[in-house]
mmCIF file of C-alpha atoms in Angstrom:
data_model
loop_
_atom_site.group_PDB
_atom_site.id
_atom_site.type_symbol
_atom_site.label_atom_id
_atom_site.label_comp_id
_atom_site.label_asym_id
_atom_site.label_seq_id
_atom_site.Cartn_x
_atom_site.Cartn_y
_atom_site.Cartn_z
ATOM 1 C CA MET R 24 0.000 0.000 0.000
ATOM 2 C CA SER R 25 1.353 3.447 -0.914
ATOM 3 C CA VAL R 26 1.829 6.109 1.734
ATOM 4 C CA GLU R 27 -1.042 8.067 0.209
ATOM 5 C CA ASP R 28 -3.368 5.062 0.304
ATOM 6 C CA ALA R 29 -2.311 4.188 3.846
ATOM 7 C CA ILE R 30 -3.098 7.709 5.057
ATOM 8 C CA ARG R 31 -6.441 7.737 3.286
ATOM 9 C CA GLU R 32 -7.367 4.329 4.736
ATOM 10 C CA PHE R 33 -6.412 5.373 8.275
ATOM 11 C CA VAL R 34 -8.531 8.523 8.088
ATOM 12 C CA ARG R 35 -11.479 6.565 6.690
ATOM 13 C CA ALA R 36 -11.232 3.845 9.354
ATOM 14 C CA ASN R 37 -10.987 6.380 12.201
ATOM 15 C CA ARG R 38 -13.713 8.828 11.254
ATOM 16 C CA ASP R 39 -15.926 7.936 14.202
ATOM 17 C CA ALA R 40 -13.015 8.170 16.632
ATOM 18 C CA GLU R 41 -12.035 11.592 15.287
ATOM 19 C CA ALA R 42 -15.616 12.871 15.537
ATOM 20 C CA ARG R 43 -15.866 11.579 19.131
ATOM 21 C CA PHE R 44 -12.587 13.296 20.017
ATOM 22 C CA LEU R 45 -13.851 16.597 18.610
ATOM 23 C CA ALA R 46 -17.189 16.228 20.387
ATOM 24 C CA GLU R 47 -15.523 15.749 23.772
ATOM 25 C CA ILE R 48 -13.496 18.954 23.543
ATOM 26 C CA VAL R 49 -16.492 20.924 22.223
ATOM 27 C CA LYS R 50 -18.519 19.813 25.248
ATOM 28 C CA ILE R 51 -16.087 21.476 27.668
ATOM 29 C CA PRO R 52 -16.750 25.256 27.804
ATOM 30 C CA SER R 53 -13.625 27.324 27.169
ATOM 31 C CA ASP R 54 -15.130 30.772 26.708
ATOM 32 C CA ASN R 55 -12.646 33.639 26.543
ATOM 33 C CA PRO R 56 -13.636 35.894 28.207
ATOM 34 C CA PRO R 57 -13.577 35.022 31.016
ATOM 35 C CA GLY R 58 -10.672 32.804 29.957
ATOM 36 C CA ASP R 59 -10.674 30.152 32.675
ATOM 37 C CA CYS R 60 -9.037 27.554 30.460
ATOM 38 C CA ALA R 61 -7.094 25.208 32.760
ATOM 39 C CA ARG R 62 -9.860 22.584 32.819
ATOM 40 C CA PRO R 63 -10.420 22.541 29.025
ATOM 41 C CA ALA R 64 -6.659 22.155 28.526
ATOM 42 C CA GLU R 65 -6.513 19.241 30.954
ATOM 43 C CA THR R 66 -9.438 17.565 29.208
ATOM 44 C CA ALA R 67 -7.712 17.933 25.839
ATOM 45 C CA ALA R 68 -4.456 16.611 27.309
ATOM 46 C CA GLU R 69 -6.183 13.519 28.704
ATOM 47 C CA LEU R 70 -7.934 12.848 25.388
ATOM 48 C CA LEU R 71 -4.632 13.173 23.524
ATOM 49 C CA GLU R 72 -3.022 10.762 25.970
ATOM 50 C CA GLN R 73 -5.809 8.284 25.309
ATOM 51 C CA LEU R 74 -4.741 8.416 21.657
ATOM 52 C CA GLY R 75 -1.230 7.391 22.707
ATOM 53 C CA PHE R 76 0.486 10.788 22.761
ATOM 54 C CA SER R 77 2.824 12.076 25.461
ATOM 55 C CA VAL R 78 1.577 15.541 26.385
ATOM 56 C CA GLU R 79 3.653 18.322 27.899
ATOM 57 C CA ARG R 80 1.612 20.655 30.103
ATOM 58 C CA HIS R 81 3.065 24.152 30.383
ATOM 59 C CA LYS R 82 1.041 26.126 32.897
ATOM 60 C CA VAL R 83 1.277 29.854 32.290
ATOM 61 C CA PRO R 84 2.311 31.798 35.444
ATOM 62 C CA GLU R 85 -0.642 33.382 37.194
ATOM 63 C CA ALA R 86 0.719 36.922 36.927
ATOM 64 C CA LEU R 87 1.040 36.631 33.141
ATOM 65 C CA VAL R 88 -2.427 35.140 32.862
ATOM 66 C CA LYS R 89 -4.008 37.987 34.834
ATOM 67 C CA ALA R 90 -2.046 40.606 32.920
ATOM 68 C CA ASN R 91 -3.554 39.104 29.772
ATOM 69 C CA GLY R 92 -7.066 39.502 31.178
ATOM 70 C CA MET R 93 -7.643 35.788 31.749
ATOM 71 C CA VAL R 94 -8.193 33.481 34.730
ATOM 72 C CA SER R 95 -6.072 30.433 33.864
ATOM 73 C CA ALA R 96 -4.203 28.993 30.871
ATOM 74 C CA THR R 97 -2.115 25.923 30.112
ATOM 75 C CA ASN R 98 -0.266 25.363 26.849
ATOM 76 C CA LEU R 99 -0.003 21.802 25.529
ATOM 77 C CA ILE R 100 2.820 20.470 23.367
ATOM 78 C CA VAL R 101 2.893 17.034 21.725
ATOM 79 C CA ARG R 102 6.059 15.993 19.860
ATOM 80 C CA ARG R 103 6.511 13.103 17.430
ATOM 81 C CA ARG R 104 9.915 12.381 15.897
ATOM 82 C CA PHE R 105 10.264 10.435 12.667
ATOM 83 C CA GLY R 106 13.626 9.057 11.541
ATOM 84 C CA GLN R 107 16.704 11.247 11.794
ATOM 85 C CA GLY R 108 17.153 14.955 11.168
ATOM 86 C CA GLY R 109 14.651 16.716 8.946
ATOM 87 C CA PRO R 110 12.534 19.786 9.658
ATOM 88 C CA THR R 111 10.533 20.505 12.790
ATOM 89 C CA ILE R 112 6.978 21.396 11.794
ATOM 90 C CA ALA R 113 4.610 22.955 14.329
ATOM 91 C CA LEU R 114 0.831 22.615 14.099
ATOM 92 C CA ASN R 115 -1.003 25.271 16.140
ATOM 93 C CA ALA R 116 -4.696 25.277 17.037
ATOM 94 C CA HIS R 117 -6.431 27.134 19.852
ATOM 95 C CA GLY R 118 -8.946 25.692 22.266
ATOM 96 C CA ASP R 119 -10.399 28.917 23.642
ATOM 97 C CA VAL R 120 -13.548 30.284 22.034
ATOM 98 C CA VAL R 121 -15.739 33.370 22.054
ATOM 99 C CA PRO R 122 -18.795 33.114 24.358
ATOM 100 C CA PRO R 123 -21.844 31.577 22.632
ATOM 101 C CA GLY R 124 -24.037 34.673 22.626
ATOM 102 C CA ALA R 125 -27.748 34.607 21.819
ATOM 103 C CA GLY R 126 -29.728 32.986 19.023
ATOM 104 C CA TRP R 127 -28.659 29.339 19.265
ATOM 105 C CA THR R 128 -31.133 26.661 18.237
ATOM 106 C CA ARG R 129 -28.790 23.899 19.463
ATOM 107 C CA ASP R 130 -26.891 23.439 22.701
ATOM 108 C CA PRO R 131 -23.611 25.324 22.103
ATOM 109 C CA TYR R 132 -21.822 22.653 24.149
ATOM 110 C CA GLY R 133 -23.843 19.698 22.917
ATOM 111 C CA ALA R 134 -21.712 18.678 19.905
ATOM 112 C CA GLU R 135 -24.944 17.528 18.262
ATOM 113 C CA ILE R 136 -24.604 15.953 14.821
ATOM 114 C CA LEU R 137 -27.351 16.682 12.313
ATOM 115 C CA ASP R 138 -27.285 16.055 8.564
ATOM 116 C CA GLY R 139 -23.555 15.446 8.653
ATOM 117 C CA HIS R 140 -22.761 18.661 10.549
ATOM 118 C CA MET R 141 -21.534 18.942 14.143
ATOM 119 C CA PHE R 142 -22.906 21.953 16.024
ATOM 120 C CA GLY R 143 -21.162 23.688 18.898
ATOM 121 C CA ARG R 144 -19.118 26.693 19.914
ATOM 122 C CA GLY R 145 -15.574 26.245 18.668
ATOM 123 C CA VAL R 146 -16.392 23.278 16.448
ATOM 124 C CA ALA R 147 -15.084 25.230 13.447
ATOM 125 C CA VAL R 148 -12.839 27.855 15.111
ATOM 126 C CA SER R 149 -10.687 26.103 16.009
ATOM 127 C CA LYS R 150 -11.266 22.987 18.092
ATOM 128 C CA SER R 151 -11.743 21.054 14.866
ATOM 129 C CA ASP R 152 -8.094 21.584 14.035
ATOM 130 C CA ILE R 153 -6.929 20.113 17.313
ATOM 131 C CA ALA R 154 -8.629 16.946 16.037
ATOM 132 C CA THR R 155 -7.377 17.480 12.461
ATOM 133 C CA TYR R 156 -3.751 17.808 13.512
ATOM 134 C CA ALA R 157 -3.794 15.039 16.129
ATOM 135 C CA PHE R 158 -5.304 12.471 13.761
ATOM 136 C CA ALA R 159 -3.014 13.575 10.917
ATOM 137 C CA MET R 160 -0.065 12.809 13.199
ATOM 138 C CA LEU R 161 -1.544 9.380 13.944
ATOM 139 C CA ALA R 162 -2.091 8.747 10.234
ATOM 140 C CA LEU R 163 1.581 9.506 9.582
ATOM 141 C CA GLU R 164 2.672 7.019 12.231
ATOM 142 C CA ARG R 165 0.450 4.257 10.860
ATOM 143 C CA SER R 166 1.364 4.921 7.217
ATOM 144 C CA GLY R 167 4.722 3.195 7.471
ATOM 145 C CA ALA R 168 6.369 5.991 5.478
ATOM 146 C CA ALA R 169 10.119 6.502 5.782
ATOM 147 C CA LEU R 170 10.100 10.027 7.181
ATOM 148 C CA ASN R 171 12.725 12.346 8.630
ATOM 149 C CA GLY R 172 11.560 15.192 10.819
ATOM 150 C CA THR R 173 9.571 16.159 13.878
ATOM 151 C CA VAL R 174 5.934 17.172 14.108
ATOM 152 C CA GLU R 175 4.748 19.196 17.092
ATOM 153 C CA LEU R 176 1.172 19.924 18.075
ATOM 154 C CA HIS R 177 0.767 23.212 19.944
ATOM 155 C CA VAL R 178 -2.623 23.566 21.640
ATOM 156 C CA THR R 179 -3.020 27.016 23.160
ATOM 157 C CA TYR R 180 -5.847 28.804 24.951
ATOM 158 C CA ASP R 181 -5.513 32.550 24.469
ATOM 159 C CA GLU R 182 -6.130 33.237 20.782
ATOM 160 C CA GLU R 183 -9.272 35.206 21.569
ATOM 161 C CA ALA R 184 -7.164 37.396 23.889
ATOM 162 C CA GLY R 185 -4.303 37.941 21.456
ATOM 163 C CA GLY R 186 -2.050 34.875 21.692
ATOM 164 C CA GLU R 187 0.526 36.592 23.907
ATOM 165 C CA ILE R 188 0.652 33.832 26.539
ATOM 166 C CA GLY R 189 0.086 31.002 24.068
ATOM 167 C CA PRO R 190 2.155 30.796 20.875
ATOM 168 C CA ARG R 191 4.264 33.836 21.698
ATOM 169 C CA HIS R 192 5.033 32.458 25.169
ATOM 170 C CA ILE R 193 5.974 29.042 23.755
ATOM 171 C CA LEU R 194 8.335 30.541 21.176
ATOM 172 C CA GLU R 195 9.939 33.208 23.358
ATOM 173 C CA ARG R 196 10.670 30.717 26.149
ATOM 174 C CA GLY R 197 12.309 28.356 23.672
ATOM 175 C CA LEU R 198 9.831 25.552 24.356
ATOM 176 C CA SER R 199 9.664 25.040 20.605
ATOM 177 C CA LYS R 200 11.972 26.010 17.745
ATOM 178 C CA PRO R 201 10.109 24.990 14.579
ATOM 179 C CA ASP R 202 11.363 25.410 11.039
ATOM 180 C CA LEU R 203 7.847 25.612 9.569
ATOM 181 C CA ALA R 204 4.342 25.930 10.962
ATOM 182 C CA ILE R 205 0.742 25.346 9.952
ATOM 183 C CA GLY R 206 -1.928 27.257 11.834
ATOM 184 C CA ALA R 207 -5.624 26.647 12.308
ATOM 185 C CA GLY R 208 -7.692 27.513 9.244
ATOM 186 C CA PHE R 209 -11.324 28.451 8.792
ATOM 187 C CA SER R 210 -12.192 27.359 5.279
ATOM 188 C CA TYR R 211 -11.098 25.383 2.223
ATOM 189 C CA ALA R 212 -8.581 28.048 1.257
ATOM 190 C CA VAL R 213 -4.897 27.905 2.054
ATOM 191 C CA VAL R 214 -4.273 31.216 3.823
ATOM 192 C CA SER R 215 -0.885 32.884 3.414
ATOM 193 C CA ALA R 216 -1.836 36.412 4.503
ATOM 194 C CA HIS R 217 -4.166 38.095 6.948
ATOM 195 C CA ASN R 218 -4.958 41.499 8.337
ATOM 196 C CA GLY R 219 -3.385 43.118 11.332
ATOM 197 C CA CYS R 220 -5.338 44.823 14.069
ATOM 198 C CA LEU R 221 -4.869 47.865 16.269
ATOM 199 C CA HIS R 222 -7.024 48.454 19.350
ATOM 200 C CA LEU R 223 -6.950 51.935 20.884
ATOM 201 C CA GLU R 224 -8.733 53.223 23.967
ATOM 202 C CA VAL R 225 -9.656 56.898 23.942
ATOM 203 C CA GLU R 226 -10.331 58.574 27.288
ATOM 204 C CA VAL R 227 -12.070 61.961 27.384
ATOM 205 C CA LEU R 228 -12.021 63.784 30.717
ATOM 206 C CA GLY R 229 -14.292 66.742 31.435
ATOM 207 C CA ARG R 230 -15.720 68.190 34.648
ATOM 208 C CA SER R 231 -19.012 67.163 36.216
ATOM 209 C CA ALA R 232 -21.755 69.692 36.941
ATOM 210 C CA HIS R 233 -25.430 69.739 37.849
ATOM 211 C CA ALA R 234 -27.700 69.309 34.834
ATOM 212 C CA ALA R 235 -29.502 72.509 35.910
ATOM 213 C CA ARG R 236 -26.278 74.448 35.241
ATOM 214 C CA PRO R 237 -24.388 72.394 32.625
ATOM 215 C CA PHE R 238 -22.328 75.377 31.492
ATOM 216 C CA THR R 239 -20.407 75.230 34.783
ATOM 217 C CA GLY R 240 -18.909 71.881 33.800
ATOM 218 C CA VAL R 241 -17.066 70.396 30.837
ATOM 219 C CA ASP R 242 -19.153 67.828 28.990
ATOM 220 C CA ALA R 243 -16.912 64.827 28.243
ATOM 221 C CA LEU R 244 -19.632 63.221 26.150
ATOM 222 C CA GLU R 245 -19.961 66.255 23.912
ATOM 223 C CA ALA R 246 -16.218 66.186 23.267
ATOM 224 C CA ALA R 247 -16.274 62.420 22.714
ATOM 225 C CA ASN R 248 -19.150 62.841 20.279
ATOM 226 C CA GLY R 249 -17.085 65.281 18.243
ATOM 227 C CA ILE R 250 -14.181 62.830 18.124
ATOM 228 C CA LEU R 251 -16.453 59.962 17.138
ATOM 229 C CA ALA R 252 -18.033 62.048 14.365
ATOM 230 C CA ALA R 253 -14.567 62.819 13.018
ATOM 231 C CA LEU R 254 -13.557 59.162 13.124
ATOM 232 C CA TYR R 255 -16.691 58.008 11.339
ATOM 233 C CA GLY R 256 -16.246 60.691 8.707
ATOM 234 C CA TRP R 257 -12.618 59.673 8.176
ATOM 235 C CA ARG R 258 -13.580 55.976 8.000
ATOM 236 C CA GLY R 259 -15.263 56.430 4.637
ATOM 237 C CA GLY R 260 -11.918 56.934 2.952
ATOM 238 C CA LEU R 261 -10.666 53.484 3.917
ATOM 239 C CA ALA R 262 -12.673 51.835 1.143
ATOM 240 C CA ALA R 263 -10.233 53.194 -1.425
ATOM 241 C CA ARG R 264 -7.243 51.399 0.163
ATOM 242 C CA THR R 265 -7.973 47.918 -1.158
ATOM 243 C CA SER R 266 -5.308 45.264 -0.663
ATOM 244 C CA ALA R 267 -3.759 43.616 -3.714
ATOM 245 C CA ILE R 268 -4.038 40.233 -1.958
ATOM 246 C CA ALA R 269 -7.180 38.261 -2.833
ATOM 247 C CA GLY R 270 -9.565 37.817 0.081
ATOM 248 C CA ILE R 271 -8.298 40.753 2.149
ATOM 249 C CA GLY R 272 -10.382 43.671 0.908
ATOM 250 C CA SER R 273 -9.927 47.128 2.426
ATOM 251 C CA PRO R 274 -9.023 48.348 5.931
ATOM 252 C CA GLN R 275 -11.830 48.701 8.475
ATOM 253 C CA MET R 276 -12.511 50.736 11.595
ATOM 254 C CA THR R 277 -15.117 49.927 14.245
ATOM 255 C CA VAL R 278 -15.881 51.528 17.592
ATOM 256 C CA GLY R 279 -16.966 48.526 19.631
ATOM 257 C CA LEU R 280 -17.102 49.714 23.250
ATOM 258 C CA ILE R 281 -18.170 52.956 24.922
ATOM 259 C CA SER R 282 -18.869 53.887 28.535
ATOM 260 C CA GLY R 283 -19.195 56.977 30.674
ATOM 261 C CA GLY R 284 -21.345 59.295 32.704
ATOM 262 C CA ILE R 285 -22.424 59.419 36.346
ATOM 263 C CA ASN R 286 -26.197 59.887 36.301
ATOM 264 C CA THR R 287 -28.893 61.300 34.057
ATOM 265 C CA ASN R 288 -28.865 64.654 35.860
ATOM 266 C CA VAL R 289 -25.081 65.102 35.875
ATOM 267 C CA VAL R 290 -22.804 66.442 33.157
ATOM 268 C CA PRO R 291 -20.562 63.474 32.314
ATOM 269 C CA ASP R 292 -17.007 63.955 33.500
ATOM 270 C CA ARG R 293 -15.471 60.911 31.787
ATOM 271 C CA VAL R 294 -16.152 58.930 28.621
ATOM 272 C CA THR R 295 -14.041 56.127 27.217
ATOM 273 C CA PHE R 296 -14.369 54.199 23.999
ATOM 274 C CA ARG R 297 -12.341 51.543 22.231
ATOM 275 C CA LEU R 298 -11.825 51.230 18.513
ATOM 276 C CA ASP R 299 -10.702 48.367 16.312
ATOM 277 C CA ARG R 300 -8.659 49.265 13.232
ATOM 278 C CA ARG R 301 -8.046 46.371 10.813
ATOM 279 C CA MET R 302 -4.860 46.797 8.775
ATOM 280 C CA VAL R 303 -4.259 45.207 5.386
ATOM 281 C CA PRO R 304 -0.844 43.547 4.887
ATOM 282 C CA GLU R 305 0.471 46.475 2.823
ATOM 283 C CA GLU R 306 -0.029 48.941 5.692
ATOM 284 C CA ASN R 307 2.607 49.990 8.213
ATOM 285 C CA PRO R 308 1.237 49.622 11.778
ATOM 286 C CA ALA R 309 3.161 52.647 13.100
ATOM 287 C CA GLU R 310 1.784 54.855 10.335
ATOM 288 C CA VAL R 311 -1.737 53.547 10.928
ATOM 289 C CA GLU R 312 -1.540 54.402 14.617
ATOM 290 C CA ALA R 313 -0.112 57.859 13.940
ATOM 291 C CA GLU R 314 -2.875 58.637 11.443
ATOM 292 C CA LEU R 315 -5.618 57.623 13.878
ATOM 293 C CA LYS R 316 -4.106 59.676 16.683
ATOM 294 C CA ALA R 317 -3.923 62.693 14.379
ATOM 295 C CA VAL R 318 -7.637 62.404 13.524
ATOM 296 C CA ILE R 319 -8.468 62.204 17.229
ATOM 297 C CA ALA R 320 -6.164 65.091 18.188
ATOM 298 C CA ASN R 321 -7.553 67.395 15.497
ATOM 299 C CA ALA R 322 -11.127 66.703 16.603
ATOM 300 C CA ALA R 323 -10.196 67.233 20.260
ATOM 301 C CA LYS R 324 -8.968 70.757 19.467
ATOM 302 C CA LEU R 325 -12.591 71.825 19.072
ATOM 303 C CA HIS R 326 -13.113 71.073 22.771
ATOM 304 C CA PRO R 327 -9.997 72.509 24.404
ATOM 305 C CA GLU R 328 -11.279 72.252 27.963
ATOM 306 C CA ALA R 329 -11.584 68.475 27.745
ATOM 307 C CA ARG R 330 -8.468 66.338 28.212
ATOM 308 C CA VAL R 331 -8.042 63.515 25.736
ATOM 309 C CA THR R 332 -5.605 60.616 26.021
ATOM 310 C CA VAL R 333 -5.127 57.649 23.669
ATOM 311 C CA ASN R 334 -3.696 54.316 24.819
ATOM 312 C CA ARG R 335 -2.793 51.317 22.702
ATOM 313 C CA ILE R 336 -4.515 48.134 23.932
ATOM 314 C CA LEU R 337 -3.490 45.681 21.220
ATOM 315 C CA LEU R 338 -1.240 45.613 18.191
ATOM 316 C CA ALA R 339 -1.445 42.517 16.008
ATOM 317 C CA GLU R 340 0.770 42.849 12.961
ATOM 318 C CA PRO R 341 -0.434 41.622 9.550
ATOM 319 C CA LEU R 342 0.687 38.301 8.103
ATOM 320 C CA THR R 343 2.269 38.604 4.669
ATOM 321 C CA PRO R 344 3.259 35.891 2.163
ATOM 322 C CA THR R 345 6.950 35.011 2.278
ATOM 323 C CA ALA R 346 9.332 33.264 -0.077
ATOM 324 C CA ALA R 347 10.268 30.901 2.765
ATOM 325 C CA GLY R 348 6.655 29.758 3.038
ATOM 326 C CA ALA R 349 6.127 29.284 -0.702
ATOM 327 C CA LYS R 350 6.891 25.550 -0.745
ATOM 328 C CA LEU R 351 4.580 24.921 2.205
ATOM 329 C CA THR R 352 1.825 26.902 0.487
ATOM 330 C CA GLU R 353 2.274 25.079 -2.821
ATOM 331 C CA THR R 354 2.300 21.664 -1.138
ATOM 332 C CA LEU R 355 -0.871 22.360 0.834
ATOM 333 C CA CYS R 356 -2.666 23.729 -2.239
ATOM 334 C CA ARG R 357 -1.722 20.718 -4.347
ATOM 335 C CA HIS R 358 -2.878 18.115 -1.831
ATOM 336 C CA ALA R 359 -6.010 20.096 -0.942
ATOM 337 C CA THR R 360 -6.933 20.353 -4.634
ATOM 338 C CA ARG R 361 -6.678 16.602 -5.073
ATOM 339 C CA VAL R 362 -8.530 15.672 -1.871
ATOM 340 C CA MET R 363 -11.251 18.317 -2.215
ATOM 341 C CA GLY R 364 -11.817 17.683 -5.885
ATOM 342 C CA GLU R 365 -11.671 21.378 -6.745
ATOM 343 C CA THR R 366 -8.936 23.922 -7.314
ATOM 344 C CA ILE R 367 -7.632 25.258 -3.993
ATOM 345 C CA THR R 368 -5.474 28.360 -4.129
ATOM 346 C CA ALA R 369 -3.736 30.571 -1.597
ATOM 347 C CA SER R 370 -5.508 33.719 -0.460
ATOM 348 C CA GLY R 371 -5.786 36.113 2.448
ATOM 349 C CA VAL R 372 -8.435 36.625 5.122
ATOM 350 C CA PRO R 373 -9.520 39.891 6.769
ATOM 351 C CA LEU R 374 -8.984 38.444 10.240
ATOM 352 C CA TYR R 375 -5.931 38.335 12.452
ATOM 353 C CA THR R 376 -4.645 35.131 14.008
ATOM 354 C CA ASP R 377 -1.935 33.593 16.157
ATOM 355 C CA ALA R 378 0.050 32.949 12.973
ATOM 356 C CA ARG R 379 1.608 36.377 13.387
ATOM 357 C CA HIS R 380 3.560 35.188 16.443
ATOM 358 C CA TYR R 381 5.240 32.428 14.454
ATOM 359 C CA ALA R 382 5.954 34.824 11.587
ATOM 360 C CA LYS R 383 7.464 37.381 13.959
ATOM 361 C CA ALA R 384 9.726 34.650 15.354
ATOM 362 C CA GLY R 385 10.957 33.968 11.816
ATOM 363 C CA VAL R 386 8.928 30.779 11.315
ATOM 364 C CA PRO R 387 7.216 30.533 7.893
ATOM 365 C CA ILE R 388 3.553 29.742 8.548
ATOM 366 C CA VAL R 389 0.469 29.072 6.448
ATOM 367 C CA LEU R 390 -3.097 28.517 7.673
ATOM 368 C CA TYR R 391 -5.058 25.416 6.751
ATOM 369 C CA GLY R 392 -7.592 23.249 8.511
ATOM 370 C CA ALA R 393 -11.144 21.957 8.583
ATOM 371 C CA GLY R 394 -13.876 24.219 7.343
ATOM 372 C CA PRO R 395 -16.376 24.984 4.553
ATOM 373 C CA HIS R 396 -15.804 27.464 1.742
ATOM 374 C CA THR R 397 -16.245 30.518 3.966
ATOM 375 C CA ILE R 398 -16.311 31.293 7.682
ATOM 376 C CA GLU R 399 -19.862 32.583 7.164
ATOM 377 C CA GLU R 400 -20.970 29.076 6.151
ATOM 378 C CA ALA R 401 -19.530 27.774 9.428
ATOM 379 C CA ASN R 402 -21.341 30.461 11.467
ATOM 380 C CA ALA R 403 -17.964 31.182 13.033
ATOM 381 C CA HIS R 404 -18.336 33.507 16.049
ATOM 382 C CA ARG R 405 -22.109 33.386 15.503
ATOM 383 C CA ALA R 406 -25.011 31.300 16.764
ATOM 384 C CA ASP R 407 -25.243 27.672 15.614
ATOM 385 C CA GLU R 408 -21.557 27.365 14.698
ATOM 386 C CA ARG R 409 -21.219 24.166 12.705
ATOM 387 C CA LEU R 410 -18.775 22.036 10.752
ATOM 388 C CA PRO R 411 -19.395 19.499 7.985
ATOM 389 C CA LEU R 412 -17.688 16.386 9.329
ATOM 390 C CA SER R 413 -16.693 15.440 5.793
ATOM 391 C CA ASP R 414 -14.506 18.554 5.761
ATOM 392 C CA LEU R 415 -12.878 17.461 9.019
ATOM 393 C CA TYR R 416 -11.816 14.167 7.458
ATOM 394 C CA LYS R 417 -10.640 15.794 4.222
ATOM 395 C CA ALA R 418 -8.526 18.337 6.108
ATOM 396 C CA THR R 419 -6.957 15.548 8.157
ATOM 397 C CA GLU R 420 -5.918 13.748 4.984
ATOM 398 C CA VAL R 421 -4.526 16.943 3.441
ATOM 399 C CA ILE R 422 -2.441 17.769 6.513
ATOM 400 C CA ALA R 423 -1.081 14.212 6.777
ATOM 401 C CA LEU R 424 -0.115 14.113 3.080
ATOM 402 C CA THR R 425 1.532 17.533 3.315
ATOM 403 C CA LEU R 426 3.556 16.563 6.380
ATOM 404 C CA ALA R 427 4.619 13.308 4.744
ATOM 405 C CA GLU R 428 5.913 15.133 1.666
ATOM 406 C CA LEU R 429 7.710 17.802 3.694
ATOM 407 C CA MET R 430 9.501 15.090 5.659
ATOM 408 C CA GLY R 431 10.522 13.171 2.563
ATOM 409 C CA GLY R 432 7.839 10.523 2.492
#
């Protein structure tokens, strides 16, 4: 039996086991926020051990966890060596998920299977790829291929909070030194580029006063309203800055949080709001931040009595295609095209992911994993998130074949 046939046969024979594995990790809530992810990590570790893997548990120090706005986090690393020498290839998927939110017609932690789809929060983003990568590693072992290299599975639990104490922590501490990496995907496409993201918090300070004599105070909300109007007016120009990379589109700006005021009959003395600025790969993050601050500062001049400060909350740099990742991209596209039965090409996505931490560490990385044609079809980050199980099995085969080729099989 050829290596390709052996991998395909293993995936086919273990479909039920892979679906059960995925169901068990979907059933354990790992919402972030609040980010209390020690128990979900332990459950995943135990399930991986039941598959025959040795699992390293790297508990993140409490101070780092709290500084990241979470309650608990443990990073998992599984290593499998094949033959002698060869590349070290990391596979990264995250087990934390956004809270379910409203509108579900199924139990978000039920892992119910209906018409070939599994429903549940995280089933597509990205608990499915924990299963994809684990069973691809098993398929490699059972294939009998003569391979040279090491495959590592990195399961982290802080992607929804920025990945600072997950992938970045693993790489900066030297717990892993991969030559290549594949990160969790969201759709059929092989993703070689994604947006960056800048989060800023704007604080507007005024002076409170009785609503009967508002002119004796400084209305922070009035000043904030002027700044917001300027930002929304400026936002319209972003549509003209379209990325040359397919799938990326244009930059975006959203104000997602706002708070302030004391009571209905009091002039508000403080208003804060946070904005999300998505950066296309061609943009320079420093220039993006400077431009935003200039828009805010110019609007603030119209309310000189108010004090305005701007603080950076998050900076996630864009992922750009690299020459070093070209072979990985081509190999994934070729195997995905054959397994999926349709042409699969590389593209970008307007999201930001943990892949940026590997790229910043000098590790070429491409995203690929289980998923339908678009994240909208999966209801990712929405109610009734779902995954066609057929796509789970196809992605597992693609990853196993790609790893085998990269390690000389």
